[in-house]
Coordinates of C-alpha atoms and ligand atoms in Angstrom, one line a residue:
G1 CA -100.3 88.2 78.0
G2 CA -99.9 84.9 76.3
G3 CA -102.5 83.1 78.8
G4 CA -100.6 82.1 81.2
E5 CA -102.7 81.4 83.7
D6 CA -100.8 82.0 87.0
T7 CA -99.2 84.6 85.9
A8 CA -99.7 88.2 86.9
S9 CA -99.9 89.3 83.3
G10 CA -102.4 86.1 82.2
G11 CA -105.9 87.4 81.5
E12 CA -107.7 86.2 78.9
A13 CA -106.1 82.9 77.0
G14 CA -104.3 83.5 73.4
S15 CA -105.5 87.4 73.1
G16 CA -102.5 89.1 74.2
K17 CA -104.1 92.3 75.3
I18 CA -104.6 93.1 79.0
V19 CA -107.8 92.3 80.5
L20 CA -109.1 95.4 83.0
G21 CA -112.0 93.9 85.3
F22 CA -114.3 97.3 85.8
S23 CA -117.4 97.1 88.2
Q24 CA -119.5 100.6 87.6
V25 CA -121.6 102.2 90.1
G26 CA -124.5 102.5 87.6
S27 CA -126.3 104.7 85.4
E28 CA -127.8 107.4 88.2
S29 CA -126.5 110.4 86.6
G30 CA -125.4 112.5 83.5
W31 CA -121.8 112.1 85.1
R32 CA -122.0 108.4 85.3
A33 CA -122.9 107.9 81.6
A34 CA -120.1 110.3 80.1
N35 CA -117.7 108.5 83.1
T36 CA -119.0 104.9 81.2
K37 CA -118.3 106.7 78.1
S38 CA -114.7 107.5 79.4
V39 CA -113.7 104.5 80.4
K40 CA -114.8 102.2 77.4
D41 CA -113.9 104.9 74.7
S42 CA -110.2 105.0 76.8
A43 CA -109.8 101.2 77.0
A44 CA -110.4 100.8 72.5
T45 CA -108.1 103.2 72.2
A46 CA -105.3 101.5 74.8
G47 CA -105.8 98.3 73.5
I48 CA -107.1 96.9 76.5
D49 CA -109.6 94.7 76.5
L50 CA -112.3 95.5 78.9
K51 CA -115.2 93.5 81.3
F52 CA -117.6 95.9 82.0
S53 CA -120.2 95.5 84.6
D54 CA -122.8 97.8 86.0
A55 CA -123.7 97.5 89.7
Q56 CA -127.2 99.4 89.8
Q57 CA -125.9 101.5 92.9
K58 CA -125.9 98.3 94.7
Q59 CA -122.6 97.3 96.9
E60 CA -123.1 93.8 97.0
N61 CA -123.1 93.3 93.4
Q62 CA -119.6 95.3 92.8
I63 CA -118.5 93.1 95.1
A64 CA -120.1 89.7 93.1
S65 CA -118.8 91.1 90.2
I66 CA -114.9 91.8 91.7
R67 CA -115.0 88.0 92.6
S68 CA -115.8 87.1 89.3
Y69 CA -113.1 89.1 87.7
I70 CA -110.7 87.3 90.3
Q71 CA -111.9 84.3 89.3
Q72 CA -111.7 85.1 85.6
K73 CA -107.8 86.0 86.3
V74 CA -108.0 89.6 85.2
D75 CA -104.6 91.3 85.1
V76 CA -105.9 94.7 86.7
I77 CA -109.1 95.5 88.3
A78 CA -110.8 98.8 88.7
F79 CA -113.9 99.9 90.2
S80 CA -115.6 103.1 91.6
P81 CA -117.1 102.0 95.3
V82 CA -120.9 102.7 95.4
V83 CA -120.1 103.4 99.5
V84 CA -117.4 104.1 101.4
T85 CA -117.3 101.2 103.7
G86 CA -117.3 97.6 103.6
W87 CA -114.4 96.6 101.3
D88 CA -111.6 95.1 103.6
A89 CA -112.6 91.6 102.6
V90 CA -113.6 91.5 98.9
L91 CA -109.6 93.9 98.8
K92 CA -107.9 91.1 100.6
E93 CA -108.8 88.5 98.1
A94 CA -108.2 90.5 95.2
Q95 CA -104.1 91.3 97.1
A96 CA -104.0 87.1 97.9
A97 CA -104.6 86.9 94.4
K98 CA -102.0 89.2 93.1
I99 CA -104.3 91.4 90.8
P100 CA -104.0 95.5 91.5
V101 CA -106.7 97.1 92.8
I102 CA -107.3 101.0 91.2
L103 CA -110.1 103.0 92.7
T104 CA -111.7 105.4 90.7
D105 CA -113.6 108.4 91.3
R106 CA -115.1 107.2 94.9
A107 CA -112.9 106.5 98.0
V108 CA -113.1 103.3 100.2
D109 CA -112.3 103.8 104.2
S110 CA -110.3 100.4 104.0
D111 CA -106.4 101.0 104.9
A112 CA -104.4 101.9 102.0
S113 CA -102.0 99.1 101.3
L114 CA -105.1 96.9 100.1
Y115 CA -105.3 99.0 96.7
A116 CA -103.1 100.4 94.3
T117 CA -104.2 103.9 93.6
F118 CA -107.1 105.8 93.7
I119 CA -107.8 108.2 91.1
G120 CA -110.5 111.1 91.4
S121 CA -111.6 114.4 92.6
D122 CA -111.4 116.0 95.4
F123 CA -114.6 116.3 97.1
V124 CA -114.6 118.1 100.2
K125 CA -112.6 121.1 98.0
E126 CA -116.1 120.8 96.0
G127 CA -118.3 121.3 98.6
E128 CA -116.1 124.4 100.0
E129 CA -116.2 125.8 96.2
V130 CA -120.1 125.7 96.8
G131 CA -119.5 127.2 100.6
K132 CA -117.5 130.0 99.2
W133 CA -120.5 130.9 96.4
A134 CA -122.7 130.6 99.0
L135 CA -121.0 133.5 101.6
E136 CA -120.4 135.7 98.8
E137 CA -124.1 135.6 97.3
F138 CA -125.7 136.1 100.7
K139 CA -122.9 138.2 102.6
S140 CA -125.6 141.2 102.5
A141 CA -128.7 138.9 104.0
T142 CA -129.2 140.7 107.6
G143 CA -131.4 137.7 108.4
P144 CA -131.7 133.9 108.5
V145 CA -130.8 132.1 104.6
N146 CA -132.8 128.7 104.8
I147 CA -130.4 126.8 102.6
V148 CA -132.0 123.1 101.9
Q149 CA -129.6 120.1 100.5
L150 CA -129.7 116.8 98.1
E151 CA -127.4 115.2 99.0
G152 CA -126.2 112.3 97.2
T153 CA -126.3 108.3 98.0
V154 CA -126.3 107.8 101.8
G155 CA -122.7 106.6 102.5
S156 CA -121.3 107.4 99.4
A157 CA -117.9 109.4 99.3
P158 CA -119.4 112.3 97.1
A159 CA -122.0 112.8 99.8
I160 CA -120.3 112.8 102.6
D161 CA -117.4 115.0 101.6
R162 CA -119.3 117.8 99.6
K163 CA -121.6 118.1 102.5
K164 CA -118.8 118.8 104.8
G165 CA -117.0 120.8 102.8
F166 CA -120.1 123.2 102.4
E167 CA -120.9 122.6 105.7
A168 CA -117.6 123.6 107.1
T169 CA -117.2 126.7 104.8
I170 CA -120.5 128.2 105.8
A171 CA -120.1 127.8 109.0
S172 CA -118.5 131.2 109.2
N173 CA -121.8 133.3 108.7
P174 CA -124.3 131.9 111.0
N175 CA -127.1 134.1 108.7
L176 CA -126.8 130.4 106.5
K177 CA -128.4 128.0 108.1
V178 CA -129.4 124.3 106.4
I179 CA -132.8 123.5 107.4
A180 CA -133.6 120.4 106.0
S181 CA -131.2 117.9 104.3
Q182 CA -131.9 114.5 102.6
S183 CA -130.2 112.1 99.9
G184 CA -131.8 112.0 96.4
D185 CA -129.6 109.3 95.3
F186 CA -128.1 111.1 92.7
T187 CA -131.2 110.8 90.4
R188 CA -133.3 113.0 89.0
A189 CA -136.0 111.5 89.5
K190 CA -135.1 111.4 93.1
G191 CA -134.3 114.9 93.3
K192 CA -137.8 116.2 92.2
E193 CA -139.2 113.5 94.7
V194 CA -137.8 115.2 97.6
M195 CA -137.4 118.8 96.4
Q196 CA -141.2 118.6 95.8
A197 CA -141.7 117.2 99.9
L198 CA -139.4 120.2 100.6
L199 CA -141.3 122.7 99.5
Q200 CA -144.1 121.3 101.2
A201 CA -142.5 121.6 104.5
N202 CA -140.5 124.6 103.9
P203 CA -142.4 127.8 103.0
K204 CA -139.6 130.1 102.5
I205 CA -136.3 128.7 100.8
D206 CA -133.6 130.7 99.3
L207 CA -131.0 128.2 98.7
L208 CA -130.8 124.7 97.0
F209 CA -127.5 123.0 97.1
A210 CA -127.7 119.6 95.5
H211 CA -124.8 117.3 95.7
N212 CA -125.0 117.1 91.6
D213 CA -126.6 118.2 88.4
D214 CA -128.6 115.5 88.0
M215 CA -131.0 115.9 91.6
G216 CA -130.9 120.3 90.9
L217 CA -132.3 119.6 87.3
G218 CA -135.1 117.3 88.9
A219 CA -135.7 119.7 92.0
I220 CA -136.1 122.4 89.3
E221 CA -139.5 120.7 87.8
A222 CA -140.3 120.5 91.7
I223 CA -139.8 124.2 91.9
K224 CA -141.5 124.8 88.6
A225 CA -144.9 122.8 89.5
A226 CA -144.6 125.2 92.7
G227 CA -144.9 127.9 91.2
L228 CA -141.7 129.7 91.7
K229 CA -139.1 130.4 89.5
P230 CA -135.6 128.5 89.8
G231 CA -132.8 130.0 89.7
T232 CA -134.7 133.6 91.2
D233 CA -137.1 132.8 93.7
I234 CA -135.0 129.9 95.0
K235 CA -131.2 130.4 94.1
I236 CA -129.5 126.8 93.5
A237 CA -125.6 125.6 93.4
T238 CA -124.9 122.2 91.9
I239 CA -122.1 120.3 91.4
D240 CA -120.6 118.2 88.2
A241 CA -121.1 120.6 85.1
V242 CA -123.0 118.0 82.8
K243 CA -124.1 119.8 79.7
D244 CA -127.2 119.5 80.9
G245 CA -126.4 120.8 84.1
M246 CA -124.3 123.9 82.3
T247 CA -127.6 124.7 79.9
A248 CA -129.4 125.4 83.2
L249 CA -126.7 127.6 84.4
A250 CA -126.2 129.7 81.2
A251 CA -130.6 129.6 81.1
N252 CA -130.1 131.3 84.8
E253 CA -132.2 128.6 86.2
I254 CA -129.1 127.3 88.3
N255 CA -126.7 130.2 89.4
F256 CA -123.3 128.0 90.5
I257 CA -121.9 124.8 89.8
A258 CA -118.4 123.2 90.5
E259 CA -117.1 121.1 88.4
C260 CA -116.4 117.2 88.9
S261 CA -114.4 115.6 86.1
P262 CA -116.1 112.1 85.0
L263 CA -113.4 112.2 82.0
L264 CA -110.9 109.9 84.0
G265 CA -111.0 106.9 80.8
E266 CA -107.6 108.2 79.7
Q267 CA -105.6 108.2 83.0
L268 CA -107.1 105.1 84.5
M269 CA -105.8 103.2 80.7
E270 CA -102.3 104.3 81.6
L271 CA -102.7 102.9 85.2
T272 CA -104.1 100.0 84.3
K273 CA -100.7 99.7 82.3
K274 CA -98.2 100.4 84.7
A275 CA -100.1 98.3 87.3
A276 CA -100.2 95.6 85.5
A277 CA -96.8 96.2 84.3
G278 CA -95.8 95.4 88.2
E279 CA -94.9 99.4 88.0
P280 CA -95.1 101.4 91.1
L281 CA -97.8 103.7 91.2
E282 CA -98.7 107.1 93.0
K283 CA -101.6 106.3 95.9
R284 CA -103.6 109.4 95.1
I285 CA -104.1 111.0 92.2
V286 CA -106.4 113.9 91.9
T287 CA -109.0 115.5 89.3
K288 CA -108.3 118.8 88.1
E289 CA -111.1 121.2 87.9
T290 CA -113.0 124.5 88.0
T291 CA -116.5 126.5 89.0
F292 CA -118.7 127.8 86.4
T293 CA -121.2 130.8 86.7
P294 CA -123.8 131.2 84.0
Q295 CA -121.5 133.4 82.3
Q296 CA -118.4 130.9 82.3
A297 CA -121.7 128.4 81.6
A298 CA -122.4 130.0 78.9
E299 CA -119.2 130.8 77.1
V300 CA -118.3 127.0 77.0
L301 CA -121.6 125.5 76.4
S302 CA -121.3 124.9 72.8
T303 CA -117.7 123.3 72.8
R304 CA -118.5 121.0 76.2
Q305 CA -118.5 117.2 75.1
Y306 CA -120.8 115.7 78.0
Ligands
LIG1 O1 -118.9 109.9 92.4 C1 -119.6 110.8 91.4 C2 -120.9 111.3 91.6 O2 -121.5 110.1 91.3 C3 -121.2 112.4 90.7 O3 -120.5 113.7 91.4 C4 -122.3 111.9 90.2 O4 -123.7 113.0 89.5 C5 -122.6 110.3 90.4 O5 -123.6 110.0 90.4

């Protein structure tokens, strides 16, 4: 701190605190709300001066706020990239300004030398977990198992990787077929809208794989509106395990959830302190997570924080 304008630890003049500029994806889901809360609460606890912006799921907004953080000479920049591509220029600008960048939650396809570290889940593994569950659930099927997939935001790391992990895993049983796959942008409203169309176009759907709880919850509304029973007439698997998802899982309206933890704040603040002090960071930090059946969801529901 101390307000030195051209030092790495300059930050806000006179505050003496480390200044972290954080660009969030948006407020598209329950997961995102929990992630934002975790970042804000952890910054306050760690005594870090947090500058927060919400990009509303638009890359151009994220690039603009990262540029503004560079101009303000924050100590560290962190962001959760909406999409994987298109970050080289702005990452080079941060590097030229000697401001370390921490990726949280989502990956970029830029060279790893352009950022300090990346903390977040293994999205491929999450897709594989759902795939393994589906193989087991439908192992005795003698005919085709029709699967529809609600994908996350087009071009985002979780949408790309969850699809990849899921589809590669179910490929071992030729009965399991993805008959339709469309983006629902990780939102409840889009999940409902797209599921409505999928139900109209496909008379027999056995399984819905939604890339997050929110799209699954939106789809449940569409399934009920079509006179079908979610979790029974159409099996449903999702990713995240936020409270609303876990509630539907415990009620057997969802059949399986692979967890994706949004609680990245505390670790992010530790990394921010190290980065501001110029300490070397591990390039990749993978979040620990688990999976839930309806019974497991019922057991942990009352103590679920988010
Ligand atoms: O990047 C994590 C994903 O983004 C979550 O799974 C989803 O709910 C959120 O919108």
